[in-house]
Tab-separated table of C-alpha atoms and ligand atoms in Angstrom:
chain	number	residue	atom	x	y	z
U	657	MET	CA	-14.062	-21.024	-3.102
U	658	ASP	CA	-14.108	-21.700	-6.839
U	659	PHE	CA	-10.668	-22.802	-8.098
U	660	SER	CA	-11.705	-23.548	-11.672
U	661	ARG	CA	-10.019	-21.797	-14.573
U	662	VAL	CA	-11.944	-18.787	-15.883
U	663	GLU	CA	-12.764	-19.099	-19.589
U	664	LEU	CA	-12.811	-15.638	-21.132
U	665	THR	CA	-15.708	-14.558	-23.341
U	666	ALA	CA	-14.936	-12.741	-26.587
U	667	ASP	CA	-15.635	-9.401	-24.858
U	668	GLU	CA	-13.336	-10.255	-21.977
U	669	GLN	CA	-10.578	-11.348	-24.347
U	670	GLY	CA	-11.062	-8.034	-26.197
U	671	PHE	CA	-10.731	-6.169	-22.908
U	672	LEU	CA	-7.548	-8.093	-22.055
U	673	ASP	CA	-6.048	-7.219	-25.438
U	674	GLU	CA	-7.035	-3.584	-24.959
U	675	ILE	CA	-5.408	-3.198	-21.535
U	676	ARG	CA	-2.274	-5.073	-22.621
U	677	THR	CA	-1.890	-2.637	-25.483
U	678	PHE	CA	-2.565	0.317	-23.190
U	679	LEU	CA	-0.087	-0.793	-20.536
U	680	GLY	CA	2.526	-1.761	-23.127
U	681	THR	CA	2.257	1.724	-24.643
U	682	HIS	CA	2.345	3.752	-21.419
U	683	VAL	CA	4.292	1.687	-18.874
U	684	THR	CA	7.629	1.601	-20.656
U	685	ASP	CA	11.084	0.581	-19.453
U	686	ASP	CA	11.801	4.289	-18.998
U	687	VAL	CA	8.794	4.654	-16.687
U	688	ARG	CA	9.934	1.683	-14.596
U	689	ARG	CA	13.543	2.908	-14.482
U	690	ARG	CA	12.464	6.420	-13.475
U	691	ASP	CA	10.268	4.948	-10.778
U	692	ARG	CA	13.204	3.003	-9.340
U	693	GLU	CA	15.320	6.142	-9.401
U	694	THR	CA	12.762	8.400	-7.713
U	695	GLY	CA	11.183	5.755	-5.471
U	696	ASP	CA	7.915	7.632	-6.059
U	697	ASN	CA	5.666	4.684	-6.894
U	698	PHE	CA	3.857	7.192	-9.066
U	699	ASP	CA	4.139	8.445	-12.633
U	700	GLU	CA	1.988	11.416	-13.522
U	701	ALA	CA	1.853	10.784	-17.263
U	702	VAL	CA	0.781	7.159	-16.757
U	703	HIS	CA	-1.719	8.180	-14.097
U	704	LEU	CA	-3.330	10.854	-16.281
U	705	ALA	CA	-3.451	8.442	-19.218
U	706	MET	CA	-5.279	5.895	-17.067
U	707	GLY	CA	-7.668	8.640	-16.014
U	708	GLU	CA	-8.300	9.689	-19.616
U	709	ALA	CA	-8.912	6.095	-20.681
U	710	GLY	CA	-11.530	5.764	-17.918
U	711	TYR	CA	-9.666	3.019	-16.044
U	712	LEU	CA	-9.384	4.920	-12.744
U	713	GLU	CA	-13.113	5.499	-12.532
U	714	ARG	CA	-14.028	1.993	-13.684
U	715	GLU	CA	-11.699	0.491	-11.113
U	716	TYR	CA	-13.150	2.618	-8.324
U	717	ARG	CA	-16.825	2.089	-9.129
U	718	SER	CA	-18.735	-1.093	-8.417
U	719	GLU	CA	-20.001	-3.077	-11.397
U	720	GLU	CA	-23.536	-1.834	-10.714
U	721	GLY	CA	-22.201	1.730	-10.582
U	722	GLY	CA	-20.591	1.504	-14.050
U	723	GLY	CA	-17.273	-0.030	-13.007
U	724	PHE	CA	-15.409	-3.084	-14.279
U	725	THR	CA	-17.176	-6.432	-14.296
U	726	ARG	CA	-15.723	-8.949	-11.857
U	727	VAL	CA	-13.617	-10.610	-14.544
U	728	GLU	CA	-12.443	-7.297	-16.017
U	729	ARG	CA	-11.419	-6.144	-12.542
U	730	ARG	CA	-9.335	-9.275	-12.043
U	731	LEU	CA	-7.706	-8.966	-15.454
U	732	TRP	CA	-6.900	-5.311	-14.813
U	733	ALA	CA	-5.388	-6.068	-11.399
U	734	LEU	CA	-3.206	-8.875	-12.746
U	735	GLU	CA	-2.067	-7.037	-15.856
U	736	ARG	CA	-1.116	-3.810	-14.106
U	737	ARG	CA	0.778	-5.870	-11.538
U	738	ARG	CA	2.640	-7.758	-14.268
U	739	SER	CA	3.650	-4.553	-16.006
U	740	HIS	CA	4.716	-2.903	-12.705
U	741	VAL	CA	2.535	0.169	-12.984
U	742	PRO	CA	3.668	2.713	-10.351
U	743	TRP	CA	0.593	2.423	-8.213
U	744	VAL	CA	0.878	3.436	-4.547
U	745	THR	CA	-0.551	6.943	-4.909
U	746	TRP	CA	-3.676	5.659	-6.630
U	747	GLY	CA	-4.026	3.120	-3.804
U	748	THR	CA	-4.010	5.832	-1.127
U	749	THR	CA	-6.295	8.030	-3.231
U	750	VAL	CA	-8.906	5.270	-3.463
U	751	LEU	CA	-8.846	4.707	0.308
U	752	VAL	CA	-9.437	8.390	0.978
U	753	ALA	CA	-11.977	8.907	-1.816
U	754	HIS	CA	-14.430	6.505	-0.186
U	755	SER	CA	-14.271	8.575	3.008
U	756	VAL	CA	-14.664	11.796	1.064
U	757	GLU	CA	-17.806	10.423	-0.573
U	758	ALA	CA	-19.184	9.297	2.776
U	759	TYR	CA	-18.192	12.161	5.074
U	760	ALA	CA	-17.282	15.379	3.180
U	761	GLN	CA	-19.710	18.257	2.948
U	762	PRO	CA	-21.369	18.190	-0.505
U	763	ASP	CA	-19.459	21.101	-2.075
U	764	LEU	CA	-16.076	19.680	-1.036
U	765	ARG	CA	-17.102	16.179	-2.077
U	766	ASP	CA	-18.094	17.357	-5.565
U	767	GLU	CA	-14.976	19.476	-5.966
U	768	VAL	CA	-12.650	16.611	-5.042
U	769	MET	CA	-14.393	13.683	-6.674
U	770	SER	CA	-14.812	15.502	-10.004
U	771	GLN	CA	-11.013	15.453	-10.409
U	772	VAL	CA	-10.093	12.133	-8.837
U	773	PHE	CA	-11.073	10.084	-11.871
U	774	SER	CA	-9.237	12.289	-14.369
U	775	GLY	CA	-6.139	11.684	-12.219
U	776	HIS	CA	-5.603	15.349	-11.351
U	777	VAL	CA	-6.531	15.023	-7.662
U	778	ARG	CA	-4.481	12.568	-5.637
U	779	MET	CA	-4.632	12.011	-1.882
U	780	CYS	CA	-2.265	10.599	0.722
U	781	LEU	CA	-2.493	9.289	4.281
U	782	GLY	CA	-1.363	11.425	7.229
U	783	TYR	CA	-1.620	9.068	10.205
U	784	THR	CA	1.843	8.157	11.516
U	785	GLU	CA	3.769	10.604	13.696
U	786	PRO	CA	7.496	10.735	14.457
U	787	GLU	CA	6.884	9.295	17.926
U	788	GLY	CA	4.960	6.270	16.696
U	789	GLY	CA	2.574	4.888	14.142
U	790	SER	CA	1.308	1.574	15.482
U	791	ASP	CA	-1.088	3.235	17.881
U	792	ILE	CA	-2.624	5.802	15.540
U	793	ALA	CA	-5.058	7.084	18.137
U	794	THR	CA	-2.164	8.460	20.211
U	795	CYS	CA	-2.123	11.453	17.910
U	796	LYS	CA	-0.307	14.613	18.973
U	797	THR	CA	-0.930	16.791	15.905
U	798	LYS	CA	-3.443	19.320	17.198
U	799	ALA	CA	-6.284	21.087	15.444
U	800	VAL	CA	-7.736	24.028	17.371
U	801	ARG	CA	-10.984	25.732	16.380
U	802	ASP	CA	-10.749	29.444	15.573
U	803	GLY	CA	-14.108	30.832	14.366
U	804	ASP	CA	-14.915	29.134	11.056
U	805	ASP	CA	-11.340	27.883	10.753
U	806	TRP	CA	-9.056	25.302	12.327
U	807	VAL	CA	-5.390	25.866	13.096
U	808	ILE	CA	-3.209	22.759	12.826
U	809	ASN	CA	0.206	22.202	14.411
U	810	GLY	CA	2.307	19.054	14.478
U	811	SER	CA	4.205	16.687	12.220
U	812	LYS	CA	3.548	13.431	10.387
U	813	MET	CA	6.053	10.762	9.452
U	814	PHE	CA	5.931	8.557	6.340
U	815	THR	CA	3.271	10.525	4.435
U	816	THR	CA	3.930	8.565	1.265
U	817	GLY	CA	3.192	10.383	-1.981
U	818	ALA	CA	2.535	13.796	-0.332
U	819	HIS	CA	4.733	15.522	-2.914
U	820	ASN	CA	2.509	14.175	-5.721
U	821	CYS	CA	-0.843	14.772	-4.029
U	822	ARG	CA	-3.305	17.647	-3.748
U	823	TYR	CA	-4.729	16.657	-0.331
U	824	VAL	CA	-3.700	14.769	2.802
U	825	PHE	CA	-6.213	12.727	4.824
U	826	LEU	CA	-5.067	14.037	8.186
U	827	ILE	CA	-5.808	12.677	11.607
U	828	THR	CA	-5.693	15.318	14.341
U	829	ASN	CA	-6.288	15.593	18.046
U	830	THR	CA	-9.099	18.038	18.811
U	831	ASP	CA	-9.565	17.192	22.494
U	832	PRO	CA	-6.298	16.636	24.370
U	833	ASN	CA	-8.240	16.205	27.631
U	834	ALA	CA	-10.567	13.453	26.385
U	835	GLU	CA	-10.826	10.486	28.740
U	836	ARG	CA	-10.833	8.030	25.830
U	837	LYS	CA	-8.243	8.752	23.134
U	838	HIS	CA	-10.489	7.377	20.362
U	839	LYS	CA	-12.913	10.191	21.215
U	840	SER	CA	-10.299	12.932	20.759
U	841	LEU	CA	-9.768	12.595	17.009
U	842	THR	CA	-11.045	14.596	14.052
U	843	MET	CA	-10.259	13.938	10.381
U	844	PHE	CA	-9.547	16.637	7.803
U	845	LEU	CA	-8.839	16.668	4.086
U	846	VAL	CA	-6.087	19.282	4.093
U	847	PRO	CA	-4.980	20.945	0.804
U	848	LEU	CA	-1.234	20.403	0.670
U	849	ASP	CA	-0.573	23.852	-0.813
U	850	THR	CA	-1.839	25.565	2.357
U	851	PRO	CA	0.751	27.955	3.884
U	852	GLY	CA	2.560	26.417	6.868
U	853	ILE	CA	2.954	22.945	5.325
U	854	GLU	CA	6.472	21.743	4.606
U	855	ILE	CA	7.160	18.420	2.868
U	856	GLN	CA	10.585	16.808	3.218
U	857	GLY	CA	11.541	13.651	1.322
U	858	LEU	CA	12.833	10.473	3.004
U	859	ARG	CA	14.205	7.362	1.243
U	860	THR	CA	13.737	3.951	2.811
U	861	VAL	CA	16.197	1.058	2.516
U	862	ASP	CA	14.321	-0.425	-0.457
U	863	GLY	CA	14.531	2.901	-2.317
U	864	ASP	CA	10.940	4.063	-1.733
U	865	ARG	CA	10.449	7.776	-1.363
U	866	THR	CA	8.169	8.809	1.471
U	867	ASN	CA	7.959	12.093	3.417
U	868	ILE	CA	7.954	13.805	6.743
U	869	VAL	CA	5.409	16.641	6.704
U	870	TYR	CA	5.436	19.582	9.103
U	871	TYR	CA	2.315	21.588	9.949
U	872	ASN	CA	3.053	25.015	11.427
U	873	ASP	CA	-0.022	27.171	12.146
U	874	VAL	CA	-1.799	25.718	9.138
U	875	ARG	CA	-5.155	27.464	8.856
U	876	ILE	CA	-7.976	25.718	7.004
U	877	SER	CA	-11.698	26.310	6.778
U	878	ASP	CA	-14.155	24.030	8.571
U	879	ARG	CA	-15.350	22.865	5.114
U	880	TYR	CA	-12.306	20.554	5.024
U	881	ARG	CA	-13.481	18.587	8.072
U	882	LEU	CA	-14.607	14.996	7.375
U	883	GLY	CA	-17.270	13.735	9.735
U	884	GLU	CA	-18.067	15.089	13.152
U	885	VAL	CA	-15.683	16.733	15.595
U	886	ASN	CA	-14.052	14.095	17.853
U	887	GLU	CA	-15.616	11.313	15.737
U	888	GLY	CA	-12.565	10.855	13.515
U	889	TRP	CA	-12.209	7.210	14.483
U	890	THR	CA	-15.506	6.467	12.724
U	891	VAL	CA	-14.210	8.102	9.523
U	892	LEU	CA	-10.895	6.267	9.769
U	893	ARG	CA	-12.207	2.754	10.404
U	894	GLY	CA	-13.104	1.849	6.806
U	895	PRO	CA	-9.797	2.925	5.216
U	896	LEU	CA	-7.846	1.322	8.068
U	897	ASP	CA	-9.617	-2.012	7.738
U	898	THR	CA	-8.948	-2.034	3.999
U	899	GLU	CA	-5.289	-1.120	4.444
U	900	HIS	CA	-4.881	-3.746	7.169
U	901	GLY	CA	-6.368	-6.379	4.865
U	902	VAL	CA	-9.134	-7.396	7.260
U	903	VAL	CA	-11.745	-7.300	4.482
U	904	ASP	CA	-12.878	-10.723	3.196
U	905	ALA	CA	-12.187	-11.706	-0.412
U	906	ALA	CA	-15.308	-12.615	-2.426
U	907	VAL	CA	-15.980	-16.350	-2.781
U	908	ASP	CA	-15.912	-16.264	-6.611
U	909	GLY	CA	-12.110	-16.494	-6.483
U	910	LEU	CA	-11.647	-13.265	-8.436
U	911	ASP	CA	-10.122	-11.251	-5.576
U	912	ASP	CA	-6.699	-11.424	-3.995
U	913	VAL	CA	-7.118	-13.581	-0.894
U	914	SER	CA	-5.023	-11.122	1.097
U	915	ILE	CA	-3.150	-7.895	0.597
U	916	LEU	CA	0.589	-7.857	-0.211
U	917	GLN	CA	-0.074	-10.239	-3.120
U	918	HIS	CA	1.877	-7.925	-5.407
U	919	GLN	CA	4.891	-8.304	-3.120
U	920	GLY	CA	4.279	-12.045	-2.883
U	921	MET	CA	4.180	-12.404	-6.671
U	922	PHE	CA	7.477	-10.552	-6.958
U	923	MET	CA	8.943	-13.075	-4.518
U	924	GLY	CA	7.595	-15.900	-6.704
U	925	THR	CA	9.220	-14.365	-9.783
U	926	ALA	CA	12.532	-14.038	-7.920
U	927	VAL	CA	12.470	-17.756	-7.044
U	928	ASP	CA	11.705	-18.618	-10.673
U	929	LYS	CA	14.743	-16.633	-11.788
U	930	VAL	CA	16.981	-18.364	-9.261
U	931	ALA	CA	15.607	-21.781	-10.245
U	932	THR	CA	16.561	-21.040	-13.855
U	933	ILE	CA	20.089	-20.035	-12.847
U	934	VAL	CA	20.771	-23.115	-10.738
U	935	GLY	CA	19.347	-25.351	-13.456
U	936	GLN	CA	21.947	-24.192	-15.986
U	937	GLU	CA	25.203	-26.037	-16.577
U	938	GLY	CA	28.284	-24.302	-15.229
U	939	SER	CA	31.733	-24.238	-16.832
U	940	ASP	CA	32.517	-27.576	-15.125
U	941	GLY	CA	29.412	-29.143	-16.707
U	942	GLY	CA	27.631	-29.459	-13.331
U	943	ARG	CA	24.346	-27.888	-12.260
U	944	ARG	CA	23.910	-26.370	-8.835
U	945	ILE	CA	20.361	-27.755	-8.560
U	946	ASP	CA	21.918	-31.245	-8.382
U	947	ASP	CA	23.372	-30.316	-5.005
U	948	GLY	CA	20.793	-31.660	-2.522
U	949	LEU	CA	21.138	-28.659	-0.257
U	950	VAL	CA	20.343	-26.243	-3.083
U	951	SER	CA	17.276	-28.189	-4.239
U	952	HIS	CA	16.107	-28.570	-0.644
U	953	ARG	CA	16.363	-24.851	0.134
U	954	LEU	CA	14.801	-23.854	-3.161
U	955	GLY	CA	11.971	-26.364	-2.732
U	956	ARG	CA	11.344	-25.175	0.811
U	957	SER	CA	11.173	-21.577	-0.446
U	958	VAL	CA	8.655	-22.480	-3.147
U	959	ALA	CA	6.485	-24.309	-0.598
U	960	ARG	CA	6.579	-21.311	1.755
U	961	ILE	CA	5.611	-18.947	-1.055
U	962	GLU	CA	2.709	-21.136	-2.198
U	963	ALA	CA	1.430	-21.377	1.379
U	964	ALA	CA	1.789	-17.634	1.970
U	965	LEU	CA	0.054	-16.671	-1.285
U	966	SER	CA	-2.854	-18.977	-0.453
U	967	THR	CA	-3.347	-17.713	3.094
U	968	PRO	CA	-6.388	-15.446	3.352
U	969	HIS	CA	-7.297	-12.267	5.227
U	970	MET	CA	-4.812	-10.607	7.591
U	971	PHE	CA	-3.115	-13.969	8.193
U	972	GLY	CA	-1.942	-13.798	4.563
U	973	ARG	CA	-0.373	-10.423	5.120
U	974	VAL	CA	1.692	-11.862	7.977
U	975	ALA	CA	2.525	-15.021	6.023
U	976	ILE	CA	3.726	-13.106	2.944
U	977	ALA	CA	5.813	-10.538	4.839
U	978	GLN	CA	7.426	-13.240	6.979
U	979	ALA	CA	8.073	-15.489	3.960
U	980	MET	CA	9.757	-12.577	2.142
U	981	ARG	CA	12.189	-12.123	5.006
U	982	GLU	CA	13.144	-15.796	5.069
U	983	VAL	CA	13.035	-16.606	1.355
U	984	SER	CA	15.272	-13.629	0.486
U	985	LEU	CA	17.990	-15.059	2.753
U	986	GLU	CA	17.653	-18.527	1.217
U	987	LEU	CA	17.966	-17.099	-2.289
U	988	MET	CA	21.027	-15.060	-1.383
U	989	ASP	CA	22.764	-18.194	-0.140
U	990	VAL	CA	21.754	-20.196	-3.204
U	991	VAL	CA	22.811	-17.534	-5.744
U	992	GLY	CA	26.031	-16.677	-3.929
U	993	PRO	CA	28.022	-13.424	-3.978
U	994	THR	CA	26.413	-12.008	-7.135
U	995	SER	CA	23.047	-11.942	-5.309
U	996	VAL	CA	24.012	-8.566	-3.827
U	997	LEU	CA	24.146	-6.913	-7.259
U	998	PRO	CA	21.172	-4.665	-8.052
U	999	ILE	CA	19.067	-4.655	-11.198
U	1000	GLU	CA	20.772	-3.624	-14.460
U	1001	THR	CA	24.232	-4.263	-12.987
U	1002	PRO	CA	26.604	-6.341	-15.146
U	1003	GLY	CA	27.022	-9.745	-13.483
U	1004	ALA	CA	23.654	-9.698	-11.678
U	1005	LEU	CA	22.613	-13.229	-12.666
U	1006	ASP	CA	18.998	-12.807	-11.546
U	1007	ASP	CA	18.856	-9.159	-12.683
U	1008	GLY	CA	18.828	-7.938	-9.098
U	1009	ALA	CA	15.642	-9.756	-8.047
U	1010	THR	CA	17.148	-11.316	-4.905
U	1011	GLU	CA	18.925	-8.124	-3.904
U	1012	TYR	CA	15.696	-6.142	-4.163
U	1013	LEU	CA	13.648	-8.782	-2.361
U	1014	TYR	CA	16.119	-8.643	0.518
U	1015	ARG	CA	15.787	-4.857	0.826
U	1016	TRP	CA	12.012	-4.864	0.299
U	1017	ALA	CA	11.134	-7.609	2.788
U	1018	PRO	CA	11.568	-5.645	6.040
U	1019	LEU	CA	9.394	-2.794	4.773
U	1020	CYS	CA	6.515	-5.136	3.916
U	1021	GLY	CA	6.388	-6.106	7.579
U	1022	ILE	CA	6.157	-2.452	8.649
U	1023	TYR	CA	3.923	-0.339	6.415
U	1024	GLY	CA	0.205	-0.543	6.993
U	1025	GLY	CA	0.988	-2.076	10.401
U	1026	THR	CA	3.927	-4.124	11.648
U	1027	LEU	CA	4.178	-7.913	11.779
U	1028	GLU	CA	4.269	-7.776	15.594
U	1029	VAL	CA	1.084	-5.729	15.760
U	1030	PHE	CA	-0.731	-8.080	13.359
U	1031	ARG	CA	0.397	-11.124	15.304
U	1032	ASN	CA	-1.037	-9.511	18.410
U	1033	MET	CA	-4.309	-8.770	16.604
U	1034	ILE	CA	-4.570	-12.402	15.492
U	1035	ALA	CA	-3.810	-13.627	19.014
U	1036	GLN	CA	-6.284	-11.254	20.582
U	1037	TYR	CA	-9.217	-11.198	18.175
U	1038	THR	CA	-9.013	-14.556	16.392
U	1039	LEU	CA	-7.486	-16.843	18.972
U	1040	GLY	CA	-9.203	-15.092	21.886
U	1041	MET	CA	-6.037	-14.854	23.935
U	1042	GLY	CA	-6.914	-11.512	25.531
U	1043	ARG	CA	-5.140	-8.175	25.383
U	1044	PRO	CA	-1.355	-8.252	25.347
U	1045	MET	CA	0.190	-6.973	28.557
U	1046	TYR	CA	3.465	-5.101	28.263
U	1047	ALA	CA	3.933	-3.948	31.851
U	1048	PRO	CA	6.384	-5.964	33.957
U	1049	VAL	CA	4.612	-8.616	36.017
U	1050	LYS	CA	4.251	-7.477	39.639
U	1051	ARG	CA	5.262	-10.123	42.183
L	1546	LIG	C1	7.648	2.704	3.269
L	1546	LIG	C2	6.639	3.138	4.296
L	1546	LIG	C3	5.522	3.835	3.877
L	1546	LIG	C4	4.585	4.285	4.802
L	1546	LIG	N1	3.523	5.042	4.366
L	1546	LIG	C5	2.702	5.611	5.284
L	1546	LIG	C6	1.687	6.538	4.874
L	1546	LIG	O1	1.500	6.801	3.681
L	1546	LIG	N2	0.960	7.166	5.832
L	1546	LIG	C7	1.132	6.910	7.155
L	1546	LIG	O2	0.445	7.510	7.976
L	1546	LIG	N3	2.058	6.004	7.567
L	1546	LIG	C8	2.844	5.368	6.671
L	1546	LIG	N4	3.822	4.503	7.084
L	1546	LIG	C9	3.985	4.266	8.502
L	1546	LIG	C10	3.641	2.861	8.954
L	1546	LIG	O3	2.253	2.652	8.946
L	1546	LIG	C11	4.264	2.724	10.339
L	1546	LIG	O4	5.677	2.689	10.147
L	1546	LIG	C12	3.818	1.513	11.084
L	1546	LIG	O5	2.460	1.602	11.412
L	1546	LIG	C13	4.639	1.319	12.379
L	1546	LIG	O6	4.736	2.507	13.079
L	1546	LIG	P1	6.159	3.061	13.529
L	1546	LIG	O7	7.107	2.959	12.396
L	1546	LIG	O8	5.944	4.413	14.107
L	1546	LIG	O9	6.665	2.047	14.656
L	1546	LIG	P2	6.254	2.057	16.182
L	1546	LIG	O10	4.771	2.089	16.310
L	1546	LIG	O11	7.025	3.112	16.885
L	1546	LIG	O12	6.787	0.615	16.609
L	1546	LIG	C14	8.165	0.375	16.883
L	1546	LIG	C15	8.347	-1.121	17.144
L	1546	LIG	O13	7.520	-1.515	18.251
L	1546	LIG	C16	6.652	-2.572	17.868
L	1546	LIG	N5	5.318	-2.382	18.468
L	1546	LIG	C17	4.605	-1.222	18.531
L	1546	LIG	N6	3.419	-1.438	19.119
L	1546	LIG	C18	3.368	-2.762	19.423
L	1546	LIG	C19	2.389	-3.592	20.022
L	1546	LIG	N7	1.211	-3.116	20.431
L	1546	LIG	N8	2.682	-4.895	20.176
L	1546	LIG	C20	3.870	-5.413	19.748
L	1546	LIG	N9	4.844	-4.663	19.176
L	1546	LIG	C21	4.599	-3.361	19.012
L	1546	LIG	C22	6.530	-2.477	16.366
L	1546	LIG	O14	6.254	-3.753	15.793
L	1546	LIG	C23	7.914	-1.984	15.963
L	1546	LIG	O15	8.796	-3.078	15.879
L	1546	LIG	C24	4.759	4.001	6.182
L	1546	LIG	C25	5.873	3.277	6.603
L	1546	LIG	C26	6.807	2.859	5.686
L	1546	LIG	C27	8.005	2.115	6.177
């Protein structure tokens, strides 16, 4: 791993100036406030502007395919994170687009991909069901063949962004009698305006908007199938691995070492804000940082954050989500009663950073796979401890 500082060339500095201007123009305080109010993690005007400026396509494509250079990609990732671009729907779209390119029939592929980069086509993930999401392959939403069509019935929980998307990447069961559940799955790219689809909004404790989506006799043509019948697991593997963060970062040091870095950086910013507060003199002339317990708990939080942000691969995902849960509690104790005040509330000394971190932390250990499931994966696949056994031990 190369830890040296990257010196920007004149072209790279020009690119940095360009994207700072772009983001400063389009990602305004109003955009961020609206995003907090809706919980959408998406802003259509910003998204279409990024499409028009060519950033969506350049981010998606490899350097050889006309995309950003390695350094440009890093600058873009850091700058859009710093300016809090509402981003989740582009993230899900990218995951699905790779599968569309690999598995869709040519006419569907061309139709979809031609509008992804302008920002007009967005796609969301329809995996989790009301009865459980950790074991995706236990899928009860059925697709039944009817001539050239399929008829879909079931429901999906937490289909984030569905109300802003044109298609859902839907996992279905097409063989309820299959001996192996991984051989019963077929993937579809279902247009969300198809009759029989109902989208209902849900808000999570951190304010995110996600959805429950019902599918009642939804009839779609076979052209919307991705990959072979009952081979859906093959189509799903790539996007799942990416979402789980089991893809290695490149050795040039220009990638995030794990996913959830955006969340981890927010945690770092929250600690910085608290450190500033406790370093200021109070009305009695004293500083809270001079209390050994405060400096100890703050120092311990900083060390945990540094360690979590430097931990690679799926271990980093666990480290960041766990650190968020613990650091948010430390910060609440250090800041005191005003730590429960949300952003833009008079009296919120850290402008709501601790309050939001506290509400966000549990979610980061759930979406894309729970902390417990990842710990099991690490135990099983990395430490070689064998499959977990949940049944009571027979004596
Ligand atoms: C904000 C948010 C956005 C989301 N967005 C999407 C989305 O866009 N698309 C989508 O399809 N899903 C989405 N999800 C769903 C998410 O992927 C699931 O919540 C997650 O995979 C866990 O599934 P579950 O909630 O059904 O919990 P369950 O699978 O029912 O698990 C319940 C509890 O049992 C534990 N558990 C389950 N299995 C095991 C095991 N093998 N070993 C140990 N413990 C276990 C879990 O850790 C958890 O504590 C989102 C979730 C959230 C909160």
